[in-house]
Structure formats: C-alpha cells, structure tokens
XYZ file of N, CA and C in Angstrom:
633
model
N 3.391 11.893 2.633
C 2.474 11.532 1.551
C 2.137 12.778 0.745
N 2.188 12.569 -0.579
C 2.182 14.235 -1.486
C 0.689 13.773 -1.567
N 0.345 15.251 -2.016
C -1.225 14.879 -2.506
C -1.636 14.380 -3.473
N -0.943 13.949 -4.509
C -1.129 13.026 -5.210
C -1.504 11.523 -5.313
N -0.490 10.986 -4.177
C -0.792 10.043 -3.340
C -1.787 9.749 -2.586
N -2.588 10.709 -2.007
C -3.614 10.996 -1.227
C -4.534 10.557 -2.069
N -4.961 11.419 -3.118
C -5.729 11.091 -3.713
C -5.586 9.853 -4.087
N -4.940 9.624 -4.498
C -4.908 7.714 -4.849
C -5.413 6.851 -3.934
N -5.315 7.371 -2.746
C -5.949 6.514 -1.724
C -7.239 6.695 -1.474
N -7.904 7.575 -1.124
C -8.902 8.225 -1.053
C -9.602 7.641 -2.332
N -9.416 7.820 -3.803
C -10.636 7.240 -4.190
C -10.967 5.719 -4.294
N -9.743 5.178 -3.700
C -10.468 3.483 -3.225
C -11.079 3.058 -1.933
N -10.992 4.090 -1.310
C -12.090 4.611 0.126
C -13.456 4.534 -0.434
N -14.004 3.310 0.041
C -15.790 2.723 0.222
C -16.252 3.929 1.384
N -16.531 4.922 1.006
C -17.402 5.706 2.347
C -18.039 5.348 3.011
N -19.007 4.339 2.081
C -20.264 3.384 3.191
C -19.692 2.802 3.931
N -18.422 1.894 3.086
C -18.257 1.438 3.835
C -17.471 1.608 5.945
N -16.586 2.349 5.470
C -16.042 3.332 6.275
C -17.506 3.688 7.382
N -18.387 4.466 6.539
C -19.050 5.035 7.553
C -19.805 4.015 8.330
N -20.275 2.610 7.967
C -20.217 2.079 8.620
C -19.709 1.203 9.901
N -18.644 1.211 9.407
C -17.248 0.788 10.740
C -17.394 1.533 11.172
N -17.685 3.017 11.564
C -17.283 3.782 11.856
C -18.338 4.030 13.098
N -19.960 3.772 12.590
C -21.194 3.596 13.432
C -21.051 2.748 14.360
N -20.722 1.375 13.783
C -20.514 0.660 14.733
C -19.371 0.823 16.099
N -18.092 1.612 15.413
C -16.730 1.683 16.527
C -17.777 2.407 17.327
N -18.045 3.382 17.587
C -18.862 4.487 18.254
C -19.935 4.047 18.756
N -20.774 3.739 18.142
C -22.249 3.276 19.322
C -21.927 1.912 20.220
N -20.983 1.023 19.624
C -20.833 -0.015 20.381
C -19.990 -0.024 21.662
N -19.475 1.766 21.683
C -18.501 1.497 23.118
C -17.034 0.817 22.938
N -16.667 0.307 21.208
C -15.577 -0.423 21.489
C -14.318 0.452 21.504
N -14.083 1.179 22.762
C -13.052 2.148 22.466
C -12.588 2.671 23.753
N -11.698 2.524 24.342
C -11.514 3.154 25.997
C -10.441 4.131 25.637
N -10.577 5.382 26.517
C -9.320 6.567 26.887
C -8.569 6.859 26.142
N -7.709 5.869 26.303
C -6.268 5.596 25.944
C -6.575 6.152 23.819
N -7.776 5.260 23.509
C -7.788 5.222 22.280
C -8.538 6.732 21.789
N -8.753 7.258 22.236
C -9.853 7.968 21.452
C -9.548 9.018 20.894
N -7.806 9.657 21.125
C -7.235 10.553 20.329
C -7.336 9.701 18.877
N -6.827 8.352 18.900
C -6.741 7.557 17.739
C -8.045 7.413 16.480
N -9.206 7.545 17.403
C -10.640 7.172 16.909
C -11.101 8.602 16.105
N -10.614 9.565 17.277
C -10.725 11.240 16.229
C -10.302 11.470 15.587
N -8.790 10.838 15.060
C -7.907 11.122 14.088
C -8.399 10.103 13.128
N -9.542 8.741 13.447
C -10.047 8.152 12.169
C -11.027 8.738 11.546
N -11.890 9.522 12.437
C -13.230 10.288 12.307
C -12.400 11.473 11.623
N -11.652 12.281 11.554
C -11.201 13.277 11.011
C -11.035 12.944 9.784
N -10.087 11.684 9.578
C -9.214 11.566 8.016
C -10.715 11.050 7.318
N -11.896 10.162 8.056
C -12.942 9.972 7.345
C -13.390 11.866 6.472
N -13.554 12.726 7.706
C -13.834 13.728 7.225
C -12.956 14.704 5.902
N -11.522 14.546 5.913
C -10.795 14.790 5.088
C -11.160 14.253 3.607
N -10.890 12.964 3.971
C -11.235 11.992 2.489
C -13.191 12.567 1.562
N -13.947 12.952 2.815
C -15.061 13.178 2.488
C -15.206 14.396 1.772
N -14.231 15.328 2.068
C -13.859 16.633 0.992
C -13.377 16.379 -0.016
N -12.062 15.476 -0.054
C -12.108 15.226 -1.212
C -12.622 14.616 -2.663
N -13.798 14.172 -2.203
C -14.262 12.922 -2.758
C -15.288 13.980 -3.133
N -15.977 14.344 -2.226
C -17.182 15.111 -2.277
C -16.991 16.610 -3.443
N -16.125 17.087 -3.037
C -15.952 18.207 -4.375
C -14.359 18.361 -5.042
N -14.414 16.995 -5.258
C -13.559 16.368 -6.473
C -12.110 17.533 -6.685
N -11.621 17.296 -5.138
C -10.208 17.928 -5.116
C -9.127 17.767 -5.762
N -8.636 18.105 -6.605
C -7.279 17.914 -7.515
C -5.869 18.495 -6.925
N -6.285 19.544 -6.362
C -4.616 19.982 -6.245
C -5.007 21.058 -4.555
N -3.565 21.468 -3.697
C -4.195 21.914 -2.564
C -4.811 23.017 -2.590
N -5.836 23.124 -1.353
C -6.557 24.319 -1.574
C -6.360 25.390 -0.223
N -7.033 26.308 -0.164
C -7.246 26.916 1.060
C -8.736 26.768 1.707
N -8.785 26.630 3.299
C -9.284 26.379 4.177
C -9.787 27.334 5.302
N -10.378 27.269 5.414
C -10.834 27.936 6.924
C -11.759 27.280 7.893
N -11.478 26.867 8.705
C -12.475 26.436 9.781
C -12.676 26.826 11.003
N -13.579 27.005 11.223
C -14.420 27.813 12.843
C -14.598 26.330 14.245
N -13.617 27.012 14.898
C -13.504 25.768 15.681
C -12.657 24.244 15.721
N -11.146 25.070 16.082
C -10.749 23.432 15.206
C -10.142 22.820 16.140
N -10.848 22.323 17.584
C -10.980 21.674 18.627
C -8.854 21.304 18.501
N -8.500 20.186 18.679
C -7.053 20.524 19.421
C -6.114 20.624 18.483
N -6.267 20.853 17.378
C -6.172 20.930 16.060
C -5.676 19.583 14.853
N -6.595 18.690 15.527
C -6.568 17.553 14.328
C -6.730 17.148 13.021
N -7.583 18.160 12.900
C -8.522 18.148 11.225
C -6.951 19.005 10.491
N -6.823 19.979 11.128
C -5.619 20.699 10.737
C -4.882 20.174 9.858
N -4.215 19.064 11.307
C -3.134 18.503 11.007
C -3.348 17.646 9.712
N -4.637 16.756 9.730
C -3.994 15.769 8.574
C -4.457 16.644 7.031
N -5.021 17.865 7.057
C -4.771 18.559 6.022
C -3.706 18.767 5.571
N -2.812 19.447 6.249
C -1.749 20.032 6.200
C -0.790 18.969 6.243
N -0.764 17.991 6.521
C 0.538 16.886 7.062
C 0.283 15.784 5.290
N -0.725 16.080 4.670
C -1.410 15.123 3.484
C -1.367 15.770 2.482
N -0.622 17.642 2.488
C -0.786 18.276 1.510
C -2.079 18.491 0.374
N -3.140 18.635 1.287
C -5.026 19.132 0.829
C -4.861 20.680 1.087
N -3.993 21.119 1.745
C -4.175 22.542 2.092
C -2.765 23.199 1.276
N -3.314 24.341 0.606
C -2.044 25.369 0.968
C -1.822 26.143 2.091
N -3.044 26.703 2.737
C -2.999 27.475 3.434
C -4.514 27.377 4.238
N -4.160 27.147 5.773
C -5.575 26.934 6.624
C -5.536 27.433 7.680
N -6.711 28.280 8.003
C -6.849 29.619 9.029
C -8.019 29.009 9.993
N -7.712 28.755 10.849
C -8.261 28.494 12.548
C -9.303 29.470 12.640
N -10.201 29.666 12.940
C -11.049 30.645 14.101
C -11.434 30.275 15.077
N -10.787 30.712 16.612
C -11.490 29.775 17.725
C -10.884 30.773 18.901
N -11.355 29.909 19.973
C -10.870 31.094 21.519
C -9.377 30.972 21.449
N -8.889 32.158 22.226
C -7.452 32.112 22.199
C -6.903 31.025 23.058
N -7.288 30.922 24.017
C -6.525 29.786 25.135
C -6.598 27.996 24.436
N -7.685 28.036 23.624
C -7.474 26.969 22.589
C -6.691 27.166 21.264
N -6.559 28.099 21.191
C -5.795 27.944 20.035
C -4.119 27.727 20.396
N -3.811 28.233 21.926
C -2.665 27.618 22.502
C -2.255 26.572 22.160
N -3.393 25.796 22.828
C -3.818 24.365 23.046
C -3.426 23.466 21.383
N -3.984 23.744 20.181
C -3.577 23.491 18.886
C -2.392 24.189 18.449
N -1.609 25.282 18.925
C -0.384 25.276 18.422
C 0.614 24.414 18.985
N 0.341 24.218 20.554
C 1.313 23.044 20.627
C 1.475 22.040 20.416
N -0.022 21.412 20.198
C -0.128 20.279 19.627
C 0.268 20.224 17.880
N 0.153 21.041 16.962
C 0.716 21.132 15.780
C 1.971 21.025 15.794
N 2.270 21.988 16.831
C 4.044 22.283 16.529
C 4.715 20.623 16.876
N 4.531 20.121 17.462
C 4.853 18.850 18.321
C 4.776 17.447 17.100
N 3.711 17.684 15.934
C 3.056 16.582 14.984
C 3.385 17.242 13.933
N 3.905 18.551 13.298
C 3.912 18.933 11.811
C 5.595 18.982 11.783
N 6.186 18.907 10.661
C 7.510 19.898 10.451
C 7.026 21.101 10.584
N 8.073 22.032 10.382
C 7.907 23.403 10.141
C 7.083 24.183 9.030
N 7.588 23.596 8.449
C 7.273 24.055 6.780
C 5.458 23.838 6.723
N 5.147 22.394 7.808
C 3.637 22.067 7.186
C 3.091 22.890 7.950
N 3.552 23.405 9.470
C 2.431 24.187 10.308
C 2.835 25.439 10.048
N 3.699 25.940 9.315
C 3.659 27.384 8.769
C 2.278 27.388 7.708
N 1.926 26.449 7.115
C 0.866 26.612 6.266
C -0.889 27.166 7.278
N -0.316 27.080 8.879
C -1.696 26.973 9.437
C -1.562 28.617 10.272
N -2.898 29.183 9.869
C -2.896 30.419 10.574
C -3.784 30.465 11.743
N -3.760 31.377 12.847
C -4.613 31.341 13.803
C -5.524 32.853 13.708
N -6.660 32.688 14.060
C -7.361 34.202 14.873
C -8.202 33.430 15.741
N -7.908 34.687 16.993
C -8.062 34.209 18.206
C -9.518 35.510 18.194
N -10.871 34.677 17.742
C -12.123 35.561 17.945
C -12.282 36.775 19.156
N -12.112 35.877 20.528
C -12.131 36.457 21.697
C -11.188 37.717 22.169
N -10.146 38.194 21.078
C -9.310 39.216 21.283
C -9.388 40.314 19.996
N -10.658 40.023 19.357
C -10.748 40.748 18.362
C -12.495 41.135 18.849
N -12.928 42.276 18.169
C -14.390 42.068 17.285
C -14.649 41.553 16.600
N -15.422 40.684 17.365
C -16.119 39.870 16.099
C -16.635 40.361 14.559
N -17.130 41.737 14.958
C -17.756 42.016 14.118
C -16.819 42.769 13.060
N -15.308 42.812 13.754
C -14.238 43.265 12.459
C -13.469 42.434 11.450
N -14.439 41.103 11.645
C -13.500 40.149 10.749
C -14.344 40.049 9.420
N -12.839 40.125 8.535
C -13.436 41.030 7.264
C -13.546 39.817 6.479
N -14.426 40.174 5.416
C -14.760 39.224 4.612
C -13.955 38.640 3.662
N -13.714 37.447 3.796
C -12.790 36.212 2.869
C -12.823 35.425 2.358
N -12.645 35.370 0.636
C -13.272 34.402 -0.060
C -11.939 33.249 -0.276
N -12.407 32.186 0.170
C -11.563 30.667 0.150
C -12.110 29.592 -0.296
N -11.534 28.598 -0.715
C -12.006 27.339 -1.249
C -13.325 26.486 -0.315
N -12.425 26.343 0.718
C -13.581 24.881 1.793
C -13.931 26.178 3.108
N -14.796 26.304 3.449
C -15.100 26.506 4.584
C -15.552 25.067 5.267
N -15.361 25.056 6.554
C -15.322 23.382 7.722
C -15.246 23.761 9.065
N -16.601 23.175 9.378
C -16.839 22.935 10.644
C -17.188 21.560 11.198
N -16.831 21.416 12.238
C -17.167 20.103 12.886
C -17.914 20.400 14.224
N -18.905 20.800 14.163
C -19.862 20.144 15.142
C -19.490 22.214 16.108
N -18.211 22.636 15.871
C -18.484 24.329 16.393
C -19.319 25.271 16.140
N -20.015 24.720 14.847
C -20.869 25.673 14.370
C -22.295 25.888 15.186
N -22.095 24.559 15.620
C -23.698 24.356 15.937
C -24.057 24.758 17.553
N -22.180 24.967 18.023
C -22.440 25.842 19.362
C -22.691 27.242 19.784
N -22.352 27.686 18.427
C -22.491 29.403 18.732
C -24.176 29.660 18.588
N -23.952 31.099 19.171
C -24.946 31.376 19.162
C -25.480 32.088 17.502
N -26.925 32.461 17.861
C -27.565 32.955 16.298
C -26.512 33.702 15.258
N -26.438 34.811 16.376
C -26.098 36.288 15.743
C -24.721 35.818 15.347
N -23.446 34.926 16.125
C -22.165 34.226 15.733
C -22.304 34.004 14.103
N -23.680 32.764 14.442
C -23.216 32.045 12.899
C -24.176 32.926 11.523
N -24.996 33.868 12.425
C -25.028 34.816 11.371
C -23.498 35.559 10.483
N -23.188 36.033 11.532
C -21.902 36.840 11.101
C -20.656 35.624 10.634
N -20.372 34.228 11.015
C -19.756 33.910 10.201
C -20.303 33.504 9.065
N -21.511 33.387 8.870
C -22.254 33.045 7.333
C -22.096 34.266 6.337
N -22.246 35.700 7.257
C -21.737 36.970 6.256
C -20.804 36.731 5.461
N -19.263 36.583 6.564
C -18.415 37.186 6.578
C -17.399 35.752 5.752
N -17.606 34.598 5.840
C -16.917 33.790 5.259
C -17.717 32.516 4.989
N -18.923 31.892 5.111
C -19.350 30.720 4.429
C -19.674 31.318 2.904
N -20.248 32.210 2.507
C -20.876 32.153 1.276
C -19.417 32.816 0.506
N -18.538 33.148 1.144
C -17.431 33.318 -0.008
C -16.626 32.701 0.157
N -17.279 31.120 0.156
C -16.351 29.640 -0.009
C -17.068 29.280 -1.074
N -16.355 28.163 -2.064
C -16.689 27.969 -2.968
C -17.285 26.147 -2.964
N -16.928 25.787 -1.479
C -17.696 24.464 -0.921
C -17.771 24.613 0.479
N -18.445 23.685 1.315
C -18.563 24.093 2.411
C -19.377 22.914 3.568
N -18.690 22.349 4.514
C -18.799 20.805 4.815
C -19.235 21.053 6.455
N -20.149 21.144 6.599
C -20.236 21.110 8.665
C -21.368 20.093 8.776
N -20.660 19.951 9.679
C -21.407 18.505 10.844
C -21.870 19.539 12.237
N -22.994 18.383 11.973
C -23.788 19.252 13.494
C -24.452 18.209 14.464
N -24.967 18.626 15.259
C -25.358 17.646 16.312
C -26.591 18.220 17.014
N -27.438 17.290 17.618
C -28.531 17.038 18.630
C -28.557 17.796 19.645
N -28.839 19.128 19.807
C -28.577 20.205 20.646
C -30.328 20.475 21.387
N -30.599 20.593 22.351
C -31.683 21.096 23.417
C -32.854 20.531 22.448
N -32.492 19.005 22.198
C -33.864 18.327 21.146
C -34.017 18.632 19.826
N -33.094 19.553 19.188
C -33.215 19.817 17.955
C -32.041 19.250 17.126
N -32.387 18.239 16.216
C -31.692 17.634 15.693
C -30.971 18.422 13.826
N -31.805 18.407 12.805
C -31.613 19.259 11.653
C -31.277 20.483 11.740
N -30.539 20.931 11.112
C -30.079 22.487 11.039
C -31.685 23.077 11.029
N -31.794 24.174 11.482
C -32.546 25.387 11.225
C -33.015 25.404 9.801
N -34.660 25.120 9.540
C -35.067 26.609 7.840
C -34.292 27.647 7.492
N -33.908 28.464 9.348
C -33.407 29.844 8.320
C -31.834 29.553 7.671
N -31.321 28.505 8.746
C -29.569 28.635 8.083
C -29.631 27.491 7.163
N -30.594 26.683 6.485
C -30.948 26.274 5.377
C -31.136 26.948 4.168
N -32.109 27.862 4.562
C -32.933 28.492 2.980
C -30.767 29.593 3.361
N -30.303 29.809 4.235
C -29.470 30.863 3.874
C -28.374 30.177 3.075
N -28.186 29.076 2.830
C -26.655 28.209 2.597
C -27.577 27.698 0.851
N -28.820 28.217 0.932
C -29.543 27.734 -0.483
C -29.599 28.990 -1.507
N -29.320 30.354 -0.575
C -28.914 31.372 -1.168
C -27.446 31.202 -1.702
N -26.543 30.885 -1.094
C -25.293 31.344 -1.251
C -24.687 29.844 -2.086
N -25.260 28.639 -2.325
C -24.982 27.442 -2.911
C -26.223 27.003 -3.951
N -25.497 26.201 -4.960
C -26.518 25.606 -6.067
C -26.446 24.157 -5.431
N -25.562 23.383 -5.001
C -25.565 22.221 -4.358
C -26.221 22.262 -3.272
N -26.913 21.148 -2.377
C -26.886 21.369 -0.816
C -27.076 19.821 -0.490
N -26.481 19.488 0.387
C -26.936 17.755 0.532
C -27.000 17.687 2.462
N -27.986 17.262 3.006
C -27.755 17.245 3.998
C -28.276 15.971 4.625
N -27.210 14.941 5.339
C -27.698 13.894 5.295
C -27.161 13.551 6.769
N -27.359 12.034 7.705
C -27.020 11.463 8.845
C -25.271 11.322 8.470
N -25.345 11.626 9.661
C -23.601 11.117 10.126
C -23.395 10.612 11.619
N -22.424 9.475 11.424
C -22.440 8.764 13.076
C -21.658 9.275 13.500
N -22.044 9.667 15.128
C -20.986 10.723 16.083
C -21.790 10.337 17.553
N -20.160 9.126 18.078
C -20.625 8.159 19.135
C -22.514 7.740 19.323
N -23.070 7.950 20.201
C -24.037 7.585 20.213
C -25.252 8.610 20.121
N -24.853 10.111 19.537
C -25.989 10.674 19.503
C -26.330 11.193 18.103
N -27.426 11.169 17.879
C -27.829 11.999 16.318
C -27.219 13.353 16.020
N -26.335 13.146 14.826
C -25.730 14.022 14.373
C -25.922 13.786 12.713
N -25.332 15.166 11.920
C -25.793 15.209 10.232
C -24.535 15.672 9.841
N -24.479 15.769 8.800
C -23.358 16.943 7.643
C -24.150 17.538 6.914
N -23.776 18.870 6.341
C -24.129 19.529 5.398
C -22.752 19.713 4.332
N -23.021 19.119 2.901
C -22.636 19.284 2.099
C -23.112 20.485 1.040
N -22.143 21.646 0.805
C -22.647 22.944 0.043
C -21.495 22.973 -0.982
N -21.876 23.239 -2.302
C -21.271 23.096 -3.690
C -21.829 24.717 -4.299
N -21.008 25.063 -5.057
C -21.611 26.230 -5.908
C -20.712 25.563 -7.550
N -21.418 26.367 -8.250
C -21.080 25.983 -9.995
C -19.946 26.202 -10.071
C-alpha cells in the first residue's frame, strides 16, 4: 500500500467510531491469547491513522519513538510508507526482540528504513539532540523515570515538530504531571490531552502540534 493509498483510507476512518469498537473489544474481555498480537496490531494502525489525521500528514516523514515494545507501531509505519526513516530507542535485548520480528514482517528495503539505539549500551546522557517530524510513545514514556523523560524531553521531544504519547494509570496517578505539561506547553502551541481506551485501565494521549 503506497502512502497515498493510505491516506485514502485513513480519512474515511470514523475515529469515534473506531475508538469505540475499540473500548468495547478491550473492556469486554472479547479477546483470548491466540488473538492479541492481532488486537495490538488494531490498536497500533488505530494509533498510526491517529497521526495522520491528527497533523494532517501528506507525504512520509521521520520518526522516533522511545520504546517500541516488539516492534509493531514500526512496522505498520514503515510497511504503509508514513515513514522515511524511524529510529527505535529502547533496551538492547529488546531491540533484538524487534529486529527479528521486523526482519521476519518487512522486505528489506522497508526495515532498512528502521534504525535502532540500544539506550542501555550508551550514556544516556550522550544522546545528542535531534530534530524530526513525530516524536511517539506508547505508554514507555510513562515508565521511565523523572530525570529519563527529562532528558528525552531535552534531547528530542521539543525538536519534533508533533508529538503523540499515550500514558497510563501508574501508582494512582492517572494525568500526566503539571511539570511535563506546562514543559510540552513550552516547546508546543497545540496541546490536546484527552481519554484513550487501553484494555480495562485508565489511560490518555497527548496530542502536541507546533505552527
């Protein structure tokens, strides 16, 4: 599918509606084992389509995301032609874990578009600052610790030019933080932060736009 095509599809995508099927697949339990690689890869392309829609994608862009669990989101970037080029940040022994699974689901050509850094074999604190289209997280952001998503807020959210993470219901605290609020209100003129369904527990997105 070129991205042209994509887009064609995508803007006859009802989000509500979607996000509703989507509440219901999940809180109702209707989903065993077998399915739930299937259910992440619907929850993903929901999330895909939601970039595009959301900051009115025309042609591919570059990516970076912190945490890109076995690398699904990846894939249907890259396999849908939304990406030119999309850079991983995550532990090394997972990022194993998503190259084989890429290599196994992309041609060549599409998972050459995907780069890895493996945090845990670097300093953190030497990863240099990079300005890209989407910064994207799904729900990794909200595991690190302070000083982490300080330094990835330095070093690469505010020199994205949009910027999409989902978070979740962590030790009773549901909404992002004031401080990594008022900080994403520094670095964005947009900010939208609203509910998102993720199985049965309270979870949000943050939508960030600049001019």
């Amino acid at each position: 599918m070129s991205m042209g095509d994509f887009l064609k599809m995508a803007e006859q995508v009802d989000i509500n509606t979607f996000n509703k099927f989507y509440s219901i697949l999940y809180r109702s339990g209707m989903f065993c084992v077998a399915d739930l690689l299937d259910i992440k890869s619907a929850a993903q392309l929901y999330n895909v389509i939601q970039c595009v829609k959301l900051f009115n994608l025309k042609s591919p862009i570059q990516v970076i995301e912190v945490g890109g669990g076995i690398g699904n989101l990846s894939r249907l970037f890259a396999e849908l032609d939304v990406c030119d080029t999309y850079t991983i940040y995550d532990l090394n022994n997972v990022i194993k874990i998503q190259k084989h699974y890429l290599q196994q689901n992309l041609t060549k050509r599409k998972f050459d578009k995907i780069k890895f850094i493996a945090v845990d074999l670097i300093d953190i604190n030497d990863i240099k600052p990079i300005s890209t289209d989407l910064f994207i997280s799904t729900f990794a952001l909200t595991e690190c610790p302070k000083t982490t998503i300080e330094l990835y807020f330095q070093k690469l959210i505010i020199n994205a030019q949009y910027c999409y993470i989902l978070g979740q219901e962590l030790y009773g605290n549901y909404y992002p933080s004031k401080d990594i609020v008022n900080k994403l209100m520094t670095a964005f003129s947009q900010i939208i932060i609203r509910d998102y369904p993720y199985f049965n527990q309270k979870a949000y997105e943050i939508i960030c736009l600049k001019d």
